[in-house]
Amino acid sequence: TTRLVAEAIATHKKRLAGATVLDVGTGSGILALVALVLGAESAVGIDTDADAIGVAKANAKRNALSKRVRFSTTSVDELEDRYDLVLANIEADVLILLRDALRPRVARGGTLVLSGILDSRERDVVTAFGKPRARAAMGEWVALSYGP
């Protein structure tokens, strides 16, 4: 699923220059870091797991990206900013629960990429979020993109 999202980020490479990115469920921080390497100006990665945040910060430091990314255990519900690209690579049930918190985080003209979705749960996510602009699949996993 990480690969699916990384590929989705790459399809937006031309639009990443100067872009802000939010990575919800950041884990190791790899998706936020990929966005930065591909041209995003800054990124925020959040996760409920404090240990994951430590790993993400270490990965940012290791890749000399610490100045352009912030990682924290802040809940998506607590965020106020809007982002040009919002990534959420989390299982379907959590994505559906976070729908009303994720949507307001996407800036006007921005993109929301959802992944971590088993193909057997895709219909549930589409029911919650609506018809995606793009869909990618790898084996039993699906990623959905919303926005331009």
Tab-separated table of N, CA and C in Angstrom:
chain	number	residue	atom	x	y	z
A	1	THR	N	0.822	-1.203	0.000
A	1	THR	CA	0.000	0.000	0.000
A	1	THR	C	0.857	1.254	0.000
A	2	THR	N	2.010	1.176	0.626
A	2	THR	CA	2.930	2.317	0.601
A	2	THR	C	3.340	2.615	-0.833
A	3	ARG	N	3.626	1.590	-1.579
A	3	ARG	CA	4.021	1.760	-2.985
A	3	ARG	C	2.898	2.405	-3.789
A	4	LEU	N	1.665	1.983	-3.567
A	4	LEU	CA	0.532	2.582	-4.284
A	4	LEU	C	0.446	4.085	-4.023
A	5	VAL	N	0.624	4.485	-2.783
A	5	VAL	CA	0.550	5.908	-2.449
A	5	VAL	C	1.761	6.646	-3.014
A	6	ALA	N	2.935	6.059	-2.924
A	6	ALA	CA	4.135	6.689	-3.488
A	6	ALA	C	3.952	6.924	-4.984
A	7	GLU	N	3.354	5.963	-5.671
A	7	GLU	CA	3.091	6.133	-7.098
A	7	GLU	C	2.063	7.237	-7.337
A	8	ALA	N	1.064	7.337	-6.469
A	8	ALA	CA	0.077	8.414	-6.589
A	8	ALA	C	0.737	9.770	-6.380
A	9	ILE	N	1.653	9.850	-5.424
A	9	ILE	CA	2.391	11.099	-5.190
A	9	ILE	C	3.180	11.461	-6.452
A	10	ALA	N	3.822	10.481	-7.039
A	10	ALA	CA	4.638	10.722	-8.236
A	10	ALA	C	3.794	11.239	-9.398
A	11	THR	N	2.553	10.818	-9.495
A	11	THR	CA	1.699	11.309	-10.579
A	11	THR	C	1.378	12.789	-10.414
A	12	HIS	N	1.557	13.329	-9.214
A	12	HIS	CA	1.298	14.741	-8.938
A	12	HIS	C	2.593	15.545	-8.853
A	13	LYS	N	3.697	14.984	-9.317
A	13	LYS	CA	5.002	15.618	-9.157
A	13	LYS	C	5.018	17.065	-9.662
A	14	LYS	N	4.410	17.330	-10.788
A	14	LYS	CA	4.417	18.691	-11.348
A	14	LYS	C	3.698	19.675	-10.434
A	15	ARG	N	2.734	19.202	-9.674
A	15	ARG	CA	1.953	20.062	-8.787
A	15	ARG	C	2.541	20.136	-7.376
A	16	LEU	N	3.607	19.401	-7.116
A	16	LEU	CA	4.177	19.361	-5.769
A	16	LEU	C	5.033	20.575	-5.419
A	17	ALA	N	5.573	21.259	-6.410
A	17	ALA	CA	6.440	22.414	-6.125
A	17	ALA	C	5.677	23.420	-5.260
A	18	GLY	N	6.196	23.682	-4.082
A	18	GLY	CA	5.565	24.625	-3.166
A	18	GLY	C	4.379	24.066	-2.400
A	19	ALA	N	4.063	22.800	-2.599
A	19	ALA	CA	2.888	22.199	-1.975
A	19	ALA	C	3.126	21.824	-0.514
A	20	THR	N	2.031	21.795	0.219
A	20	THR	CA	2.045	21.311	1.601
A	20	THR	C	1.384	19.943	1.622
A	21	VAL	N	1.903	19.064	2.480
A	21	VAL	CA	1.446	17.677	2.517
A	21	VAL	C	1.098	17.289	3.947
A	22	LEU	N	0.006	16.564	4.094
A	22	LEU	CA	-0.365	15.959	5.367
A	22	LEU	C	-0.397	14.454	5.171
A	23	ASP	N	0.345	13.738	6.016
A	23	ASP	CA	0.398	12.276	5.976
A	23	ASP	C	-0.231	11.753	7.260
A	24	VAL	N	-1.442	11.249	7.149
A	24	VAL	CA	-2.207	10.762	8.306
A	24	VAL	C	-1.934	9.269	8.475
A	25	GLY	N	-1.506	8.882	9.675
A	25	GLY	CA	-1.086	7.500	9.904
A	25	GLY	C	0.303	7.310	9.318
A	26	THR	N	1.181	8.264	9.579
A	26	THR	CA	2.480	8.362	8.912
A	26	THR	C	3.392	7.165	9.124
A	27	GLY	N	3.268	6.465	10.241
A	27	GLY	CA	4.145	5.314	10.483
A	27	GLY	C	5.598	5.733	10.440
A	28	SER	N	6.370	5.174	9.525
A	28	SER	CA	7.800	5.473	9.403
A	28	SER	C	8.066	6.833	8.767
A	29	GLY	N	7.026	7.490	8.271
A	29	GLY	CA	7.170	8.798	7.646
A	29	GLY	C	7.551	8.743	6.184
A	30	ILE	N	7.658	7.555	5.629
A	30	ILE	CA	8.169	7.396	4.264
A	30	ILE	C	7.354	8.175	3.233
A	31	LEU	N	6.038	8.212	3.354
A	31	LEU	CA	5.240	8.903	2.345
A	31	LEU	C	5.427	10.416	2.415
A	32	ALA	N	5.503	10.968	3.597
A	32	ALA	CA	5.788	12.398	3.740
A	32	ALA	C	7.157	12.708	3.145
A	33	LEU	N	8.126	11.852	3.395
A	33	LEU	CA	9.483	12.068	2.894
A	33	LEU	C	9.543	11.931	1.380
A	34	VAL	N	8.807	10.978	0.820
A	34	VAL	CA	8.739	10.831	-0.637
A	34	VAL	C	8.184	12.113	-1.260
A	35	ALA	N	7.130	12.654	-0.664
A	35	ALA	CA	6.540	13.893	-1.181
A	35	ALA	C	7.562	15.030	-1.155
A	36	LEU	N	8.338	15.124	-0.100
A	36	LEU	CA	9.363	16.167	-0.009
A	36	LEU	C	10.443	15.987	-1.071
A	37	VAL	N	10.903	14.768	-1.224
A	37	VAL	CA	11.944	14.485	-2.221
A	37	VAL	C	11.437	14.808	-3.631
A	38	LEU	N	10.140	14.595	-3.869
A	38	LEU	CA	9.569	14.857	-5.191
A	38	LEU	C	9.167	16.317	-5.386
A	39	GLY	N	9.431	17.165	-4.386
A	39	GLY	CA	9.235	18.590	-4.605
A	39	GLY	C	8.323	19.340	-3.671
A	40	ALA	N	7.620	18.673	-2.778
A	40	ALA	CA	6.751	19.398	-1.845
A	40	ALA	C	7.592	20.326	-0.979
A	41	GLU	N	7.012	21.449	-0.605
A	41	GLU	CA	7.723	22.427	0.219
A	41	GLU	C	7.839	21.963	1.664
A	42	SER	N	6.725	21.440	2.204
A	42	SER	CA	6.725	21.025	3.603
A	42	SER	C	5.716	19.905	3.797
A	43	ALA	N	5.886	19.189	4.908
A	43	ALA	CA	4.983	18.088	5.220
A	43	ALA	C	4.773	17.989	6.716
A	44	VAL	N	3.609	17.473	7.061
A	44	VAL	CA	3.258	17.154	8.440
A	44	VAL	C	2.842	15.697	8.439
A	45	GLY	N	3.402	14.922	9.348
A	45	GLY	CA	3.021	13.522	9.491
A	45	GLY	C	2.482	13.299	10.888
A	46	ILE	N	1.326	12.674	10.972
A	46	ILE	CA	0.737	12.398	12.280
A	46	ILE	C	0.426	10.911	12.415
A	47	ASP	N	0.514	10.440	13.644
A	47	ASP	CA	0.240	9.041	13.933
A	47	ASP	C	-0.134	8.927	15.408
A	48	THR	N	-0.965	7.970	15.741
A	48	THR	CA	-1.342	7.758	17.138
A	48	THR	C	-0.254	7.015	17.917
A	49	ASP	N	0.709	6.445	17.216
A	49	ASP	CA	1.769	5.648	17.823
A	49	ASP	C	3.016	6.512	18.035
A	50	ALA	N	3.316	6.829	19.277
A	50	ALA	CA	4.478	7.667	19.591
A	50	ALA	C	5.786	7.023	19.136
A	51	ASP	N	5.872	5.698	19.190
A	51	ASP	CA	7.086	5.027	18.724
A	51	ASP	C	7.289	5.246	17.229
A	52	ALA	N	6.204	5.211	16.473
A	52	ALA	CA	6.288	5.451	15.028
A	52	ALA	C	6.789	6.865	14.756
A	53	ILE	N	6.357	7.822	15.554
A	53	ILE	CA	6.794	9.207	15.383
A	53	ILE	C	8.309	9.308	15.580
A	54	GLY	N	8.827	8.593	16.559
A	54	GLY	CA	10.272	8.573	16.774
A	54	GLY	C	11.017	8.020	15.572
A	55	VAL	N	10.490	6.959	14.996
A	55	VAL	CA	11.097	6.359	13.800
A	55	VAL	C	11.022	7.339	12.630
A	56	ALA	N	9.872	7.999	12.455
A	56	ALA	CA	9.700	8.949	11.359
A	56	ALA	C	10.692	10.107	11.489
A	57	LYS	N	10.861	10.622	12.699
A	57	LYS	CA	11.813	11.721	12.912
A	57	LYS	C	13.234	11.267	12.586
A	58	ALA	N	13.576	10.055	12.979
A	58	ALA	CA	14.911	9.523	12.683
A	58	ALA	C	15.101	9.373	11.171
A	59	ASN	N	14.080	8.927	10.475
A	59	ASN	CA	14.167	8.785	9.013
A	59	ASN	C	14.321	10.147	8.340
A	60	ALA	N	13.614	11.150	8.836
A	60	ALA	CA	13.745	12.501	8.276
A	60	ALA	C	15.168	13.022	8.475
A	61	LYS	N	15.702	12.814	9.662
A	61	LYS	CA	17.066	13.262	9.963
A	61	LYS	C	18.070	12.544	9.065
A	62	ARG	N	17.897	11.235	8.941
A	62	ARG	CA	18.792	10.410	8.128
A	62	ARG	C	18.803	10.881	6.670
A	63	ASN	N	17.696	11.438	6.214
A	63	ASN	CA	17.577	11.885	4.825
A	63	ASN	C	17.688	13.402	4.673
A	64	ALA	N	18.163	14.075	5.720
A	64	ALA	CA	18.377	15.534	5.711
A	64	ALA	C	17.111	16.303	5.337
A	65	LEU	N	15.957	15.858	5.859
A	65	LEU	CA	14.683	16.507	5.558
A	65	LEU	C	13.997	17.055	6.807
A	66	SER	N	14.652	16.998	7.937
A	66	SER	CA	14.042	17.388	9.212
A	66	SER	C	13.504	18.810	9.231
A	67	LYS	N	14.136	19.720	8.519
A	67	LYS	CA	13.711	21.121	8.535
A	67	LYS	C	12.422	21.359	7.761
A	68	ARG	N	12.043	20.402	6.930
A	68	ARG	CA	10.850	20.586	6.090
A	68	ARG	C	9.664	19.727	6.519
A	69	VAL	N	9.819	18.955	7.604
A	69	VAL	CA	8.743	18.060	8.028
A	69	VAL	C	8.595	18.100	9.537
A	70	ARG	N	7.354	17.999	9.991
A	70	ARG	CA	7.048	17.872	11.422
A	70	ARG	C	6.264	16.593	11.611
A	71	PHE	N	6.626	15.824	12.616
A	71	PHE	CA	5.906	14.605	12.960
A	71	PHE	C	5.383	14.748	14.387
A	72	SER	N	4.147	14.305	14.620
A	72	SER	CA	3.590	14.377	15.966
A	72	SER	C	2.441	13.386	16.129
A	73	THR	N	2.000	13.251	17.376
A	73	THR	CA	0.843	12.414	17.688
A	73	THR	C	-0.446	13.233	17.709
A	74	THR	N	-0.410	14.427	17.163
A	74	THR	CA	-1.616	15.253	17.069
A	74	THR	C	-2.690	14.510	16.293
A	75	SER	N	-3.904	14.569	16.768
A	75	SER	CA	-5.024	13.939	16.067
A	75	SER	C	-5.426	14.790	14.863
A	76	VAL	N	-5.849	14.138	13.797
A	76	VAL	CA	-6.311	14.871	12.613
A	76	VAL	C	-7.464	15.810	12.982
A	77	ASP	N	-8.257	15.448	13.987
A	77	ASP	CA	-9.363	16.299	14.448
A	77	ASP	C	-8.873	17.621	15.029
A	78	GLU	N	-7.636	17.635	15.523
A	78	GLU	CA	-7.082	18.827	16.157
A	78	GLU	C	-6.405	19.779	15.172
A	79	LEU	N	-6.171	19.326	13.959
A	79	LEU	CA	-5.507	20.159	12.965
A	79	LEU	C	-6.452	21.220	12.429
A	80	GLU	N	-5.900	22.368	12.093
A	80	GLU	CA	-6.704	23.447	11.524
A	80	GLU	C	-6.272	23.808	10.118
A	81	ASP	N	-5.021	23.543	9.770
A	81	ASP	CA	-4.509	23.915	8.450
A	81	ASP	C	-5.124	23.041	7.360
A	82	ARG	N	-5.024	23.563	6.146
A	82	ARG	CA	-5.417	22.809	4.951
A	82	ARG	C	-4.145	22.512	4.162
A	83	TYR	N	-4.152	21.404	3.459
A	83	TYR	CA	-2.964	20.928	2.766
A	83	TYR	C	-3.281	20.638	1.309
A	84	ASP	N	-2.290	20.868	0.452
A	84	ASP	CA	-2.471	20.627	-0.977
A	84	ASP	C	-2.615	19.142	-1.286
A	85	LEU	N	-1.953	18.320	-0.509
A	85	LEU	CA	-2.002	16.873	-0.698
A	85	LEU	C	-2.168	16.213	0.663
A	86	VAL	N	-3.237	15.458	0.816
A	86	VAL	CA	-3.498	14.728	2.060
A	86	VAL	C	-3.422	13.239	1.742
A	87	LEU	N	-2.593	12.533	2.487
A	87	LEU	CA	-2.380	11.098	2.314
A	87	LEU	C	-2.883	10.371	3.549
A	88	ALA	N	-3.602	9.290	3.347
A	88	ALA	CA	-4.054	8.469	4.470
A	88	ALA	C	-3.974	7.005	4.047
A	89	ASN	N	-2.935	6.339	4.508
A	89	ASN	CA	-2.692	4.937	4.187
A	89	ASN	C	-3.016	4.129	5.442
A	90	ILE	N	-4.317	3.933	5.639
A	90	ILE	CA	-4.844	3.330	6.867
A	90	ILE	C	-5.958	2.369	6.464
A	91	GLU	N	-6.233	1.377	7.265
A	91	GLU	CA	-7.279	0.413	6.904
A	91	GLU	C	-8.649	1.090	6.720
A	92	ALA	N	-9.490	0.447	5.942
A	92	ALA	CA	-10.772	1.014	5.514
A	92	ALA	C	-11.644	1.501	6.670
A	93	ASP	N	-11.764	0.717	7.735
A	93	ASP	CA	-12.630	1.123	8.849
A	93	ASP	C	-12.187	2.453	9.446
A	94	VAL	N	-10.881	2.645	9.571
A	94	VAL	CA	-10.358	3.889	10.139
A	94	VAL	C	-10.550	5.038	9.157
A	95	LEU	N	-10.315	4.791	7.884
A	95	LEU	CA	-10.554	5.834	6.880
A	95	LEU	C	-11.997	6.331	6.954
A	96	ILE	N	-12.919	5.405	7.030
A	96	ILE	CA	-14.342	5.769	7.083
A	96	ILE	C	-14.637	6.577	8.345
A	97	LEU	N	-14.069	6.160	9.468
A	97	LEU	CA	-14.259	6.912	10.716
A	97	LEU	C	-13.676	8.320	10.632
A	98	LEU	N	-12.591	8.480	9.892
A	98	LEU	CA	-11.906	9.767	9.795
A	98	LEU	C	-12.423	10.663	8.663
A	99	ARG	N	-13.390	10.187	7.910
A	99	ARG	CA	-13.869	10.931	6.741
A	99	ARG	C	-14.145	12.401	7.039
A	100	ASP	N	-14.919	12.670	8.064
A	100	ASP	CA	-15.298	14.054	8.362
A	100	ASP	C	-14.146	14.887	8.905
A	101	ALA	N	-13.091	14.252	9.352
A	101	ALA	CA	-11.901	14.975	9.799
A	101	ALA	C	-10.919	15.182	8.641
A	102	LEU	N	-10.882	14.248	7.699
A	102	LEU	CA	-9.940	14.336	6.582
A	102	LEU	C	-10.359	15.385	5.553
A	103	ARG	N	-11.606	15.374	5.184
A	103	ARG	CA	-12.063	16.264	4.107
A	103	ARG	C	-11.735	17.736	4.335
A	104	PRO	N	-11.959	18.276	5.527
A	104	PRO	CA	-11.649	19.699	5.726
A	104	PRO	C	-10.149	20.017	5.701
A	105	ARG	N	-9.312	19.013	5.757
A	105	ARG	CA	-7.861	19.239	5.741
A	105	ARG	C	-7.342	19.434	4.320
A	106	VAL	N	-8.153	19.094	3.310
A	106	VAL	CA	-7.739	19.213	1.910
A	106	VAL	C	-8.006	20.638	1.433
A	107	ALA	N	-6.957	21.311	0.968
A	107	ALA	CA	-7.087	22.675	0.458
A	107	ALA	C	-7.933	22.684	-0.814
A	108	ARG	N	-8.513	23.837	-1.110
A	108	ARG	CA	-9.272	23.993	-2.351
A	108	ARG	C	-8.339	23.662	-3.519
A	109	GLY	N	-8.788	22.781	-4.395
A	109	GLY	CA	-7.966	22.349	-5.513
A	109	GLY	C	-6.952	21.290	-5.134
A	110	GLY	N	-7.010	20.820	-3.884
A	110	GLY	CA	-6.068	19.821	-3.400
A	110	GLY	C	-6.500	18.402	-3.700
A	111	THR	N	-5.664	17.476	-3.303
A	111	THR	CA	-5.879	16.060	-3.582
A	111	THR	C	-5.849	15.261	-2.287
A	112	LEU	N	-6.748	14.298	-2.202
A	112	LEU	CA	-6.809	13.345	-1.098
A	112	LEU	C	-6.523	11.963	-1.666
A	113	VAL	N	-5.533	11.279	-1.102
A	113	VAL	CA	-5.195	9.924	-1.527
A	113	VAL	C	-5.441	8.986	-0.354
A	114	LEU	N	-6.291	8.004	-0.574
A	114	LEU	CA	-6.635	7.013	0.443
A	114	LEU	C	-6.090	5.663	0.026
A	115	SER	N	-5.471	4.943	0.955
A	115	SER	CA	-4.986	3.604	0.660
A	115	SER	C	-5.023	2.779	1.930
A	116	GLY	N	-4.533	1.550	1.824
A	116	GLY	CA	-4.657	0.621	2.938
A	116	GLY	C	-6.006	-0.086	2.855
A	117	ILE	N	-6.600	-0.028	1.676
A	117	ILE	CA	-7.961	-0.533	1.462
A	117	ILE	C	-7.895	-1.895	0.770
A	118	LEU	N	-8.427	-2.898	1.413
A	118	LEU	CA	-8.567	-4.199	0.752
A	118	LEU	C	-9.641	-4.067	-0.317
A	119	ASP	N	-9.453	-4.741	-1.453
A	119	ASP	CA	-10.439	-4.614	-2.528
A	119	ASP	C	-11.843	-5.028	-2.081
A	120	SER	N	-11.917	-5.905	-1.106
A	120	SER	CA	-13.230	-6.318	-0.591
A	120	SER	C	-13.923	-5.195	0.190
A	121	ARG	N	-13.174	-4.151	0.571
A	121	ARG	CA	-13.732	-3.026	1.332
A	121	ARG	C	-13.822	-1.739	0.504
A	122	GLU	N	-13.394	-1.804	-0.729
A	122	GLU	CA	-13.390	-0.612	-1.575
A	122	GLU	C	-14.771	0.031	-1.678
A	123	ARG	N	-15.787	-0.770	-1.864
A	123	ARG	CA	-17.147	-0.235	-2.001
A	123	ARG	C	-17.542	0.576	-0.762
A	124	ASP	N	-17.170	0.098	0.429
A	124	ASP	CA	-17.492	0.822	1.663
A	124	ASP	C	-16.821	2.196	1.689
A	125	VAL	N	-15.562	2.244	1.255
A	125	VAL	CA	-14.830	3.515	1.250
A	125	VAL	C	-15.424	4.455	0.206
A	126	VAL	N	-15.756	3.937	-0.959
A	126	VAL	CA	-16.375	4.761	-2.009
A	126	VAL	C	-17.741	5.267	-1.549
A	127	THR	N	-18.485	4.462	-0.837
A	127	THR	CA	-19.775	4.913	-0.296
A	127	THR	C	-19.564	6.079	0.661
A	128	ALA	N	-18.520	6.018	1.462
A	128	ALA	CA	-18.246	7.078	2.438
A	128	ALA	C	-17.678	8.340	1.797
A	129	PHE	N	-16.772	8.185	0.820
A	129	PHE	CA	-16.049	9.328	0.262
A	129	PHE	C	-16.543	9.775	-1.104
A	130	GLY	N	-17.296	8.933	-1.791
A	130	GLY	CA	-17.739	9.260	-3.138
A	130	GLY	C	-16.840	8.634	-4.184
A	131	LYS	N	-17.213	8.849	-5.436
A	131	LYS	CA	-16.471	8.268	-6.551
A	131	LYS	C	-15.104	8.941	-6.685
A	132	PRO	N	-14.034	8.140	-6.724
A	132	PRO	CA	-12.691	8.721	-6.837
A	132	PRO	C	-12.387	9.194	-8.261
A	133	ARG	N	-11.425	10.108	-8.361
A	133	ARG	CA	-10.938	10.556	-9.677
A	133	ARG	C	-10.052	9.481	-10.296
A	134	ALA	N	-9.313	8.774	-9.434
A	134	ALA	CA	-8.402	7.737	-9.923
A	134	ALA	C	-8.368	6.578	-8.944
A	135	ARG	N	-8.051	5.413	-9.486
A	135	ARG	CA	-7.957	4.192	-8.688
A	135	ARG	C	-6.727	3.434	-9.135
A	136	ALA	N	-5.996	2.895	-8.174
A	136	ALA	CA	-4.855	2.030	-8.479
A	136	ALA	C	-4.978	0.798	-7.604
A	137	ALA	N	-4.502	-0.317	-8.106
A	137	ALA	CA	-4.583	-1.564	-7.344
A	137	ALA	C	-3.286	-2.346	-7.494
A	138	MET	N	-2.972	-3.090	-6.445
A	138	MET	CA	-1.828	-3.978	-6.442
A	138	MET	C	-2.239	-5.197	-5.626
A	139	GLY	N	-2.424	-6.315	-6.311
A	139	GLY	CA	-2.921	-7.495	-5.614
A	139	GLY	C	-4.289	-7.192	-5.031
A	140	GLU	N	-4.438	-7.438	-3.742
A	140	GLU	CA	-5.728	-7.219	-3.089
A	140	GLU	C	-5.892	-5.818	-2.507
A	141	TRP	N	-4.895	-4.937	-2.718
A	141	TRP	CA	-4.900	-3.594	-2.144
A	141	TRP	C	-5.286	-2.542	-3.170
A	142	VAL	N	-5.976	-1.491	-2.672
A	142	VAL	CA	-6.483	-0.434	-3.542
A	142	VAL	C	-6.104	0.924	-2.977
A	143	ALA	N	-5.825	1.878	-3.867
A	143	ALA	CA	-5.644	3.279	-3.495
A	143	ALA	C	-6.627	4.098	-4.320
A	144	LEU	N	-7.243	5.075	-3.693
A	144	LEU	CA	-8.221	5.940	-4.341
A	144	LEU	C	-7.767	7.383	-4.227
A	145	SER	N	-7.875	8.143	-5.319
A	145	SER	CA	-7.490	9.553	-5.315
A	145	SER	C	-8.698	10.424	-5.610
A	146	TYR	N	-8.816	11.518	-4.845
A	146	TYR	CA	-9.909	12.472	-4.987
A	146	TYR	C	-9.319	13.854	-5.251
A	147	GLY	N	-9.938	14.593	-6.140
A	147	GLY	CA	-9.473	15.933	-6.445
A	147	GLY	C	-8.898	15.989	-7.836
A	148	PRO	N	-8.275	17.119	-8.166
A	148	PRO	CA	-7.776	17.296	-9.537
A	148	PRO	C	-6.627	16.355	-9.880
